[in-house]
Short mmCIF file of C-alpha atoms in Angstrom, two decimals:
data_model
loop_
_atom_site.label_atom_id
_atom_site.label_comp_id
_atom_site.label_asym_id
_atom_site.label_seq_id
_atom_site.Cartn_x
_atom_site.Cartn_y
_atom_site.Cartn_z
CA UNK A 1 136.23 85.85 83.51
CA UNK A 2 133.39 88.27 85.04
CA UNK A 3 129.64 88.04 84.29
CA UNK A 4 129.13 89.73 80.99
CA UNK A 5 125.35 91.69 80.68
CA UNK A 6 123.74 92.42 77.58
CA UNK A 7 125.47 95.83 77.27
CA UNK A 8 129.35 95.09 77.89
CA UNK A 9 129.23 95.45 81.10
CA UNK A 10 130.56 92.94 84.12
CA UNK A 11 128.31 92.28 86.47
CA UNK A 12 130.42 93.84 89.24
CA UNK A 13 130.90 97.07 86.84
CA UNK A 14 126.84 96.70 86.80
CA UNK A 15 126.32 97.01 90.21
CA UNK A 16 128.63 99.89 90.89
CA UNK A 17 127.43 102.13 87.95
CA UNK A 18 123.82 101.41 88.78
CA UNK A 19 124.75 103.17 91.79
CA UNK A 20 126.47 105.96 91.07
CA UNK A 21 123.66 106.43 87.89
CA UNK A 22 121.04 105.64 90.30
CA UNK A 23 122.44 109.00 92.11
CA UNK A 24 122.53 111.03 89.27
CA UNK A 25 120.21 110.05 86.52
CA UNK A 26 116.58 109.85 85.72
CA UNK A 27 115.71 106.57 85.57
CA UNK A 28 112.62 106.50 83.03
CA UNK A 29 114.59 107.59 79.39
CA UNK A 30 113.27 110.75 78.43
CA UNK A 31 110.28 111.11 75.05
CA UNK A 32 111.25 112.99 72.31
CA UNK A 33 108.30 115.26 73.29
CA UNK A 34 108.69 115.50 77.42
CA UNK A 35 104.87 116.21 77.84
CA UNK A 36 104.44 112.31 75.73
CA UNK A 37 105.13 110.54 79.14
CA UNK A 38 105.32 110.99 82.63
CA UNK A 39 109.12 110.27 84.12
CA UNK A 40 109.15 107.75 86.26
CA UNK A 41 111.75 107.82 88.46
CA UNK A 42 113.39 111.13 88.09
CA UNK A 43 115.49 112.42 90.45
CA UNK A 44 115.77 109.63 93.43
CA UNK A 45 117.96 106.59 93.91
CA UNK A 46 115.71 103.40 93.64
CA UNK A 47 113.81 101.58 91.16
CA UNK A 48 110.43 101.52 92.32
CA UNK A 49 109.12 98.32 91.24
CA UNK A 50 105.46 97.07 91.35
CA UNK A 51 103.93 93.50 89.90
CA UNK A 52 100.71 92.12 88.80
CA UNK A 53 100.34 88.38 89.21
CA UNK A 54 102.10 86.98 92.12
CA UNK A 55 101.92 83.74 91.31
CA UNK A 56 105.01 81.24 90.77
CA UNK A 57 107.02 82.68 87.93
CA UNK A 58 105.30 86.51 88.94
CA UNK A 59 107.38 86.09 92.33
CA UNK A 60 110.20 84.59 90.56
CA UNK A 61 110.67 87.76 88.44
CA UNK A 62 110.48 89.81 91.74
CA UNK A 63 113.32 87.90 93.00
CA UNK A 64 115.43 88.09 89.33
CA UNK A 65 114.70 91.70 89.44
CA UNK A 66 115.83 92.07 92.86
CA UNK A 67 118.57 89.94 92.35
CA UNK A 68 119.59 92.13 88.63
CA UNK A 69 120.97 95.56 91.09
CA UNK A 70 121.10 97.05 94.39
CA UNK A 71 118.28 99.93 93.74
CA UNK A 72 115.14 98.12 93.06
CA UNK A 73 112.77 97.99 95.54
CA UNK A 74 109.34 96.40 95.45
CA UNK A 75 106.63 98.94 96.53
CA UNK A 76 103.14 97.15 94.97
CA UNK A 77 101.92 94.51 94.48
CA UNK A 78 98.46 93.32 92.69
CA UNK A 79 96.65 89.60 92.35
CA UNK A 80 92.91 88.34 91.51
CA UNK A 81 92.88 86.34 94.57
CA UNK A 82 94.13 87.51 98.02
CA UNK A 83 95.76 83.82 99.27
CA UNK A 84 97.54 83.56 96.06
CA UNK A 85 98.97 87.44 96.97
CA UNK A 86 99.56 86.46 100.63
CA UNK A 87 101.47 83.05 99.26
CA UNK A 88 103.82 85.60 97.22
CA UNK A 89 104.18 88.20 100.48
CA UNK A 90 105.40 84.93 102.75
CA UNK A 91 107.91 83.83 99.84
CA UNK A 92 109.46 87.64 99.25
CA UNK A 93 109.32 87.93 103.16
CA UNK A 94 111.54 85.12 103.83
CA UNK A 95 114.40 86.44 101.49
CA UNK A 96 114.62 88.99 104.51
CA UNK A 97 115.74 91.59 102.40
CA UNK A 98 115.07 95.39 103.24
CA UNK A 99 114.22 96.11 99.42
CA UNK A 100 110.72 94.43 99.61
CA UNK A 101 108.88 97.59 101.14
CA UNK A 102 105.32 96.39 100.18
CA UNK A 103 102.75 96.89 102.80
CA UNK A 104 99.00 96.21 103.38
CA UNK A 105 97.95 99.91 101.93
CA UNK A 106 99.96 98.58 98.91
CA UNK A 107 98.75 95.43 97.80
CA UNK A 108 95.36 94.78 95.81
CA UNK A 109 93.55 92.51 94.87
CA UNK A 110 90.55 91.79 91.98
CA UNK A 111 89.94 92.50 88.67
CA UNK A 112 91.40 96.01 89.25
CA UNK A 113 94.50 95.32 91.02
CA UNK A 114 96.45 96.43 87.91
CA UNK A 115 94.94 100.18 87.65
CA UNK A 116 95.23 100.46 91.52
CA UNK A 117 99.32 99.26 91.12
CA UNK A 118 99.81 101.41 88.43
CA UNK A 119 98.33 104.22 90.13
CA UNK A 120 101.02 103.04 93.19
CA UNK A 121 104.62 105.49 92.59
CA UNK A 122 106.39 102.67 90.94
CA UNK A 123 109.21 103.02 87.81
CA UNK A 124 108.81 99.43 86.49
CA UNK A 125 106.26 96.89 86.33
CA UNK A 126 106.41 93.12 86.11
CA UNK A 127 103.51 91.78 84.42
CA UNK A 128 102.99 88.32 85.11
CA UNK A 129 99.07 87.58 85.09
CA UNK A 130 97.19 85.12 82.83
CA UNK A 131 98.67 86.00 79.53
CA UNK A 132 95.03 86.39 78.01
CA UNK A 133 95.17 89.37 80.29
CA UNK A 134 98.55 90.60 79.11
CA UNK A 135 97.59 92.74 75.72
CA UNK A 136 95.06 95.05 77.91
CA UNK A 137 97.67 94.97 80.95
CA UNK A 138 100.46 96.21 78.85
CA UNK A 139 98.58 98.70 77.22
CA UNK A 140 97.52 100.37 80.76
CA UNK A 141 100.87 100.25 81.93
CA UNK A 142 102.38 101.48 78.81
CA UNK A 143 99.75 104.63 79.01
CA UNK A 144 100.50 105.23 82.65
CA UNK A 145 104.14 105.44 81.94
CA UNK A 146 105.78 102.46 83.63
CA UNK A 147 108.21 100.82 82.08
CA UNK A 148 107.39 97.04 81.95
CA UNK A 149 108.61 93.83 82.27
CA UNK A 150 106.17 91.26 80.68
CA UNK A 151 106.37 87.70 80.71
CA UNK A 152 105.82 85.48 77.92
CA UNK A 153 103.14 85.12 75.92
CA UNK A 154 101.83 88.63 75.86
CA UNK A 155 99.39 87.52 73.86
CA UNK A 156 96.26 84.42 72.70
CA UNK A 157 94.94 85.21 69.67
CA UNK A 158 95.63 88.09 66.54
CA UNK A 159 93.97 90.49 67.74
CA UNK A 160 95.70 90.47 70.92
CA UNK A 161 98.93 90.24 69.19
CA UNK A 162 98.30 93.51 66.74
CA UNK A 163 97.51 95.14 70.12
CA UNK A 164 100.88 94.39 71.69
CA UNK A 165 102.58 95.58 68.36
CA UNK A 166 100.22 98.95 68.84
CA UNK A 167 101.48 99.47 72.23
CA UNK A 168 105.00 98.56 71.69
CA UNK A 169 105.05 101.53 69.04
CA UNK A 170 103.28 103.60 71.53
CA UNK A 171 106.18 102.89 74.34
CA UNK A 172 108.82 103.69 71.54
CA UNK A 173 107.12 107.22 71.03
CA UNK A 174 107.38 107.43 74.74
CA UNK A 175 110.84 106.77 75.21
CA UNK A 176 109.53 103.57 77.19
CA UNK A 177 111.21 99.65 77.92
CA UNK A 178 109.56 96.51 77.30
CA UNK A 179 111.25 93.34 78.30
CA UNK A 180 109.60 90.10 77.49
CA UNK A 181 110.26 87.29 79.64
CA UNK A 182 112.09 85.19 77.04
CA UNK A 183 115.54 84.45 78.94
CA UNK A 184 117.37 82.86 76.03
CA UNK A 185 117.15 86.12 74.12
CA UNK A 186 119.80 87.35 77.27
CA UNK A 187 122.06 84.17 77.85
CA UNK A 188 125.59 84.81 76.90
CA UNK A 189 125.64 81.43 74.95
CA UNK A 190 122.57 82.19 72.83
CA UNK A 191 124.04 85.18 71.87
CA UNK A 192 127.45 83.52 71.02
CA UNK A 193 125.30 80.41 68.97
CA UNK A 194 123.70 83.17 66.95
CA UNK A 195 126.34 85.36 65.88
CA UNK A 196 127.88 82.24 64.63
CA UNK A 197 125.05 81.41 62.94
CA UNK A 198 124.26 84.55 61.50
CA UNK A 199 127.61 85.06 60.69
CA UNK A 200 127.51 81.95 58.33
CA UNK A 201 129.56 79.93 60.33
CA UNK A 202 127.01 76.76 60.16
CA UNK A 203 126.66 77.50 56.76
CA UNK A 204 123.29 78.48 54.51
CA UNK A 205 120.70 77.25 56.90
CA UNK A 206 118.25 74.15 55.77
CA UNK A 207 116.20 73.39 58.76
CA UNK A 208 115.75 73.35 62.68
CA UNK A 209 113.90 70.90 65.02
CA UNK A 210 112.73 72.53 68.23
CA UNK A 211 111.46 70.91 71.16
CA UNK A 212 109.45 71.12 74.42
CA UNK A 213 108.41 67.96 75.10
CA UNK A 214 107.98 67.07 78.75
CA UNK A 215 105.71 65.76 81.40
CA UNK A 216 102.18 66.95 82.99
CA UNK A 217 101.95 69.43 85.09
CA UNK A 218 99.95 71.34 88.12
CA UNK A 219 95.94 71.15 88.58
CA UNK A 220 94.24 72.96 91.64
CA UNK A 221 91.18 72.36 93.04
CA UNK A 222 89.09 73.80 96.21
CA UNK A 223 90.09 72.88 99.62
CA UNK A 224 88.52 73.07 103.14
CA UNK A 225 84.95 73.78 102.07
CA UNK A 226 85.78 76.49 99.36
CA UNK A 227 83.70 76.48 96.76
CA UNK A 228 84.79 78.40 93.11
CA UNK A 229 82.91 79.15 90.68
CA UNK A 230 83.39 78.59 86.76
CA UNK A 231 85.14 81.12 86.04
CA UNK A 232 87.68 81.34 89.01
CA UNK A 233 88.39 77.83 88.61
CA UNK A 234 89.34 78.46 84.91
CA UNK A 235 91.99 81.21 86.43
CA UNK A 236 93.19 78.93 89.19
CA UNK A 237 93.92 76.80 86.90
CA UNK A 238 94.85 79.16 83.88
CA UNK A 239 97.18 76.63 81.12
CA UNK A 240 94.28 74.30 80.68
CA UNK A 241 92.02 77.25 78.87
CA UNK A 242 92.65 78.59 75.34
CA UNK A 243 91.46 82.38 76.27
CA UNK A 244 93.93 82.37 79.47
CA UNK A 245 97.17 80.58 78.42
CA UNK A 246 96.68 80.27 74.27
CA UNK A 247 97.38 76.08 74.69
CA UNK A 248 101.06 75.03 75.84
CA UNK A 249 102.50 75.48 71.68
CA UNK A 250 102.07 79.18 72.69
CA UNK A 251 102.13 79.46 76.95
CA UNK A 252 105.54 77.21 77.20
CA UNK A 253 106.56 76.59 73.27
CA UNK A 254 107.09 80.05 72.59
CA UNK A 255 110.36 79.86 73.88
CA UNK A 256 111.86 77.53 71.30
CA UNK A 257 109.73 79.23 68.34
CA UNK A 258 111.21 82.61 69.53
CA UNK A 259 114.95 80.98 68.82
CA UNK A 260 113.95 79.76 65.32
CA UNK A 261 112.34 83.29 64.42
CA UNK A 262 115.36 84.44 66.02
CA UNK A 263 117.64 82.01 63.27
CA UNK A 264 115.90 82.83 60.55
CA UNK A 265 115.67 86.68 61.57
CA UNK A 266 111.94 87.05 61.74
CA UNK A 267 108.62 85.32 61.04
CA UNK A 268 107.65 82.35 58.86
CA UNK A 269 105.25 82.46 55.83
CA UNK A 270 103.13 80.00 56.45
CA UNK A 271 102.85 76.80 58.21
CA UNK A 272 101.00 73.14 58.81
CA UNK A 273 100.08 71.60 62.16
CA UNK A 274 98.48 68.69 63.96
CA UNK A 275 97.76 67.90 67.53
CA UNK A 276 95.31 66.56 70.01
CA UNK A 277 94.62 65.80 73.57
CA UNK A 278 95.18 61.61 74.22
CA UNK A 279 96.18 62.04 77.94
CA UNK A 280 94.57 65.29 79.32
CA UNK A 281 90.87 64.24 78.43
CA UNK A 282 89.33 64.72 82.16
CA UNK A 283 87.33 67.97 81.85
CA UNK A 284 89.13 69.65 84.60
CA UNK A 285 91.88 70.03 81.89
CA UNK A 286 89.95 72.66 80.46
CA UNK A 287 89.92 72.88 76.38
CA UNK A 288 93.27 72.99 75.23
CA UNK A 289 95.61 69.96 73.58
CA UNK A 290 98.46 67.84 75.33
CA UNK A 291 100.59 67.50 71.86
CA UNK A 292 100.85 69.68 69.23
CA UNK A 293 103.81 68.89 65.99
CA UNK A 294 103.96 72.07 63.59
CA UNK A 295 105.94 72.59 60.56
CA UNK A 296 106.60 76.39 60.10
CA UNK A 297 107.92 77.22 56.43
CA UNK A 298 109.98 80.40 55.30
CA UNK A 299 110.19 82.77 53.17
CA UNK A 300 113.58 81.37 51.57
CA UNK A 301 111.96 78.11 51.81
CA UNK A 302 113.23 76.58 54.55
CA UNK A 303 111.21 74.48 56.73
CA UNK A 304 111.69 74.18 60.54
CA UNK A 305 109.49 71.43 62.68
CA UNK A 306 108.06 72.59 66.05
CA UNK A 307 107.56 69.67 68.37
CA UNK A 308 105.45 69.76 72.28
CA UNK A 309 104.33 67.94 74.18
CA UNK A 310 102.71 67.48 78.08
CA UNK A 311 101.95 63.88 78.99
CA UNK A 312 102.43 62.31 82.50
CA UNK A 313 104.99 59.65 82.43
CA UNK A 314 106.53 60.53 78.97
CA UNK A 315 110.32 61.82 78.29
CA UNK A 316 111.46 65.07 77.80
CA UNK A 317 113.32 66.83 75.54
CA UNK A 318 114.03 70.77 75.69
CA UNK A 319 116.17 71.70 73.04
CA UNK A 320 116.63 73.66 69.54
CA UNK A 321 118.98 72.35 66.79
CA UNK A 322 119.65 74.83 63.74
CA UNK A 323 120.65 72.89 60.91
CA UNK A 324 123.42 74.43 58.44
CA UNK A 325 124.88 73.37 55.09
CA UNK A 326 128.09 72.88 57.00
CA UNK A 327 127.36 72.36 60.66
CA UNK A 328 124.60 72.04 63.23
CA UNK A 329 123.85 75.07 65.94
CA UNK A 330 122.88 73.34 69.14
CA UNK A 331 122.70 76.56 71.60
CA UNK A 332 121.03 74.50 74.16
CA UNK A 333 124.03 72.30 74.15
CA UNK A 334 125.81 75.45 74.10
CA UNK A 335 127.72 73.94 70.95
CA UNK A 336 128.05 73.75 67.56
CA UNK A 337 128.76 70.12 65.37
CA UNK A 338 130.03 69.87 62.17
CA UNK A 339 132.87 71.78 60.34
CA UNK A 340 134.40 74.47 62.49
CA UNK A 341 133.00 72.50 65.58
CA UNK A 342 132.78 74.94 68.82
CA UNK A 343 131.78 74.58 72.06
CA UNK A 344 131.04 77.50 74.46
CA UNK A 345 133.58 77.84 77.60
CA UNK A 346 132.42 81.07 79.18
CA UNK A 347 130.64 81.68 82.28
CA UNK A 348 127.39 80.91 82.83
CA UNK A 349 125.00 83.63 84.63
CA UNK A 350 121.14 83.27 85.28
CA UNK A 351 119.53 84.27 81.80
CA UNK A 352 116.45 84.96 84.22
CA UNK A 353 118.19 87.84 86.04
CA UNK A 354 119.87 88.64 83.03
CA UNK A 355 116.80 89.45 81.71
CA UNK A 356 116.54 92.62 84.65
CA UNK A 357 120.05 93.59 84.27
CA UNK A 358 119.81 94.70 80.38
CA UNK A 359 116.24 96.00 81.13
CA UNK A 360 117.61 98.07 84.33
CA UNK A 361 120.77 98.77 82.33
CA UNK A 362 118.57 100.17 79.13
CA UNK A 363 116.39 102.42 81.73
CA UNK A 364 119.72 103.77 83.59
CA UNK A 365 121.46 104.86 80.18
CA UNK A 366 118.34 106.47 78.81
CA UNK A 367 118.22 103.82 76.02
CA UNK A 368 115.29 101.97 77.16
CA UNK A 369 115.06 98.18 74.89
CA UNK A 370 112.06 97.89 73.31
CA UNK A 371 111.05 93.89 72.80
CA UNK A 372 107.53 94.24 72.26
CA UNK A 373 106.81 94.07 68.33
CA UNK A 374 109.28 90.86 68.39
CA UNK A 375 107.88 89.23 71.19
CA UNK A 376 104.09 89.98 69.52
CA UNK A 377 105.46 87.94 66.12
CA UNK A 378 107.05 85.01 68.07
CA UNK A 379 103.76 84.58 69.98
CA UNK A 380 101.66 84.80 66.80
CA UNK A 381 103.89 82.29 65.11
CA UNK A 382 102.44 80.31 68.13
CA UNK A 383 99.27 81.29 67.67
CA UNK A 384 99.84 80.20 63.68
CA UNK A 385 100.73 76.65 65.33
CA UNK A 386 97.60 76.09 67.29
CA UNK A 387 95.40 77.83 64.79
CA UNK A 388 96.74 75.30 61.76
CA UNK A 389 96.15 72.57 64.35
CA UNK A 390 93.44 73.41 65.33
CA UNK A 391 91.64 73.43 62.55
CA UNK A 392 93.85 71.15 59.94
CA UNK A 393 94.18 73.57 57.61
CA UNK A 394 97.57 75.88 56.40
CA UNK A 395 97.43 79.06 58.46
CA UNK A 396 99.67 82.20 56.41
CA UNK A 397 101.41 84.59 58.61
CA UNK A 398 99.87 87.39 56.41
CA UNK A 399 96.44 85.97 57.33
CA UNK A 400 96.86 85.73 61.06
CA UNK A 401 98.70 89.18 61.53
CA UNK A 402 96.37 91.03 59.14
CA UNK A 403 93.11 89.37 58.49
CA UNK A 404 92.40 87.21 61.18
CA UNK A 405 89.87 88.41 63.95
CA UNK A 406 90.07 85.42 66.32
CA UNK A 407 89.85 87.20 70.01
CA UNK A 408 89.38 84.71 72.69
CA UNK A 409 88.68 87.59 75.56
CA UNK A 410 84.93 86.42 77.42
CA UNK A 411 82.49 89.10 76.80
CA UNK A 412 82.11 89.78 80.32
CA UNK A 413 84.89 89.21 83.08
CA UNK A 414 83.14 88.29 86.42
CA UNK A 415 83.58 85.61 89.11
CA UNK A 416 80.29 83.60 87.96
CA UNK A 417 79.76 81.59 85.34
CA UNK A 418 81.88 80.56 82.02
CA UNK A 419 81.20 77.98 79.80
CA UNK A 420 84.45 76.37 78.36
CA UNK A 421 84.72 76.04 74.57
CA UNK A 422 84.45 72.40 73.23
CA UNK A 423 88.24 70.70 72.19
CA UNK A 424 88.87 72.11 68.92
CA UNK A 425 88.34 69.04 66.39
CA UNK A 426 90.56 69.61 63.20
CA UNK A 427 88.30 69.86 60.15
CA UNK A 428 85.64 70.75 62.13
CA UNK A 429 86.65 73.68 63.69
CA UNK A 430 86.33 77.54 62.29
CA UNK A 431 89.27 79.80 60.84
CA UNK A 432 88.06 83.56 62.69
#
């Protein structure tokens, strides 16, 4: 059987229609009101790709984009710090591949590497910086016209999560893609488990358990005489702060809650949390927790329990279980128990260049996917989970997505100093 993408295509038909549509049509989709947007693309045969944040998983999506068809090219590139950018240049370079076509003219670096890519004759950007920058990044890139690739979380607090949903309608008015960097949204067996599920094959559903529990992970520190101050060392070392990665429930969890708003077709109503950093307590772990356990409650009444964790030397467990009347959906077991058991049989292609092929495949067909508003609610149902943990108290969804004015952004962004915040202490700490 061939690769399947998102749109019925195989991956072989992929590749040759991307290049005979690559020859023929426009590849930013056209506004309802042409003078709404500026066309990317129009009118030549490559994807002109740029990205912001070139660190691990900003390279990475280079590569899955490259990877997703023949005519992307990567043309600009932007970064904070200029080893971290060189770091990405020597890992692209030694794919020796003609389609990375960045050079020194094109790569910035600082606070305003993303207005100087942007300003760069791309198509497409990947944005992969700090995702406390991610709201403003979007928004610029959205305004310039690009269409975007964003990786998860776009967002750390409400406000930055309204903001999303703002631009997201703004990129719909202007015929515009977003792709979030949720992968399981684009595997082939996700897609299968939920279809089933929807289509009441598991039954009326009851509950879920979902799970990223796992070990620690990455801390840097200077080297050779360097000396950083406050605030670069907070972005060095970005998942240990609340205002850069929004605490691992939303960073890393997200995934899992974006399956169980994806089961129960959109957002909870409410929910209880608890949490609290046991392991992580050296300060150079920043402010956030290393365990969080979050019970998320619908509007049918259903209850699903959220479960992360990231202690050294502990097991792991990364997995979602949908629990029907009738059967269990256990898509990361790419199977189904119960009555009407099933177990997936098909191929199995990279959900991470998936990702790029239904995004490049949306562009190419004028019918650009639009994830932003849903990625926005599956990061504030994060943001829910921290918040209610945070502070011990029940945390509504109406609350957080219209009420709540919690922004985490520092007043001033400048390599000098920043003062963390103190570990939230449930009970003690205040609902904004």
């Amino acid at each position: 059987m061939a690769e399947r993408t998102g749109f019925g295509l195989s991956r072989r038909d992929f590749m040759q229609r991307s290049i005979a549509l690559a020859a023929g049509l426009p590849l930013a989709a056209r506004a309802a009101d042409p003078a709404a947007t500026m066309a990317q693309g129009a009118g030549r045969d490559v994807i002109r790709l740029g990205v912001v944040g070139c660190g691990g998983r900003g390279t990475g999506a280079v590569m899955n984009c490259i990877e997703a068809a023949p005519n992307v090219e990567l043309v600009a590139m932007g970064e904070m710090f200029a080893d971290r950018l060189e770091m990405s240049r020597k890992r692209l370079a030694d794919r020796n591949t003609p389609r990375i076509n960045v050079t020194d003219e094109t790569c910035f670096v600082g606070w305003d590497a993303i207005d100087k890519v942007l300003a760069c004759d791309i198509d497409l950007v990947i944005l992969a910086a700090p995702p406390g920058f991610r709201p403003e990044h979007l928004r610029k890139a959205i305004a310039a016209g690009k269409h975007v690739f964003a990786e998860k979380p776009v967002c750390v607090d409400p406000v930055g999560a309204r903001s999303v949903i703002e631009t997201s309608e703004m990129a719909e008015r202007m015929g515009l893609a977003i792709v979030a960097g949720t992968q399981r949204r684009h595997s082939p067996i996700y897609q299968e488990v939920m279809r089933r599920v929807h289509g009441g094959e598991i039954g009326e559903v009851v509950a879920g358990q979902f799970y990223w529990i796992q070990g620690g992970l990455w801390h840097r520190a200077p080297e050779d005489g360097q000396v950083w101050s406050e605030m670069e060392t907070q972005m060095r070392n970005w998942l240990y702060y609340d205002w850069l990665s929004g605490d691992h429930i939303v960073e890393q969890h997200v995934h899992q809650i974006d399956v169980m708003n994806w089961a129960m077709d959109g957002p909870p109503e409410k929910c209880i949390g608890q949490g609290g950093r046991i392991s992580r307590t050296d300060p150079k772990y920043g402010n956030i927790y290393d365990h969080f356990s979050v019970e998320y409650e619908f509007a049918n009444g259903v209850r699903m329990n959220c479960m992360c964790r990231q202690i050294e030397g502990s097991n792991s467990r990364i997995a979602e279980r949908i629990v029907g009347a009738r059967g269990v959906a256990i898509p990361s077991s790419d199977r189904i128990e119960g009555q009407g058991a099933w177990e997936y049989a098909g191929e199995k292609p990279n959900p991470l260049v998936l990702e790029h092929i239904d995004l490049i495949t949306s562009i190419m067909e004028g019918k650009p996917i639009n994830q932003g508003r849903r990625i926005a609610e599956s990061c504030l149902t994060a943001i829910m989970g921290r918040m209610a943990a945070y502070s011990g108290r029940e945390i509504s969804w109406n609350w957080a997505l219209n009420a709540s004015q919690l922004d985490l952004t520092p007043a001033r962004l400048e390599l000098g100093p920043m003062p963390v915040r103190p570990v939230p202490v449930p009970g003690q700490s205040e609902l904004v």
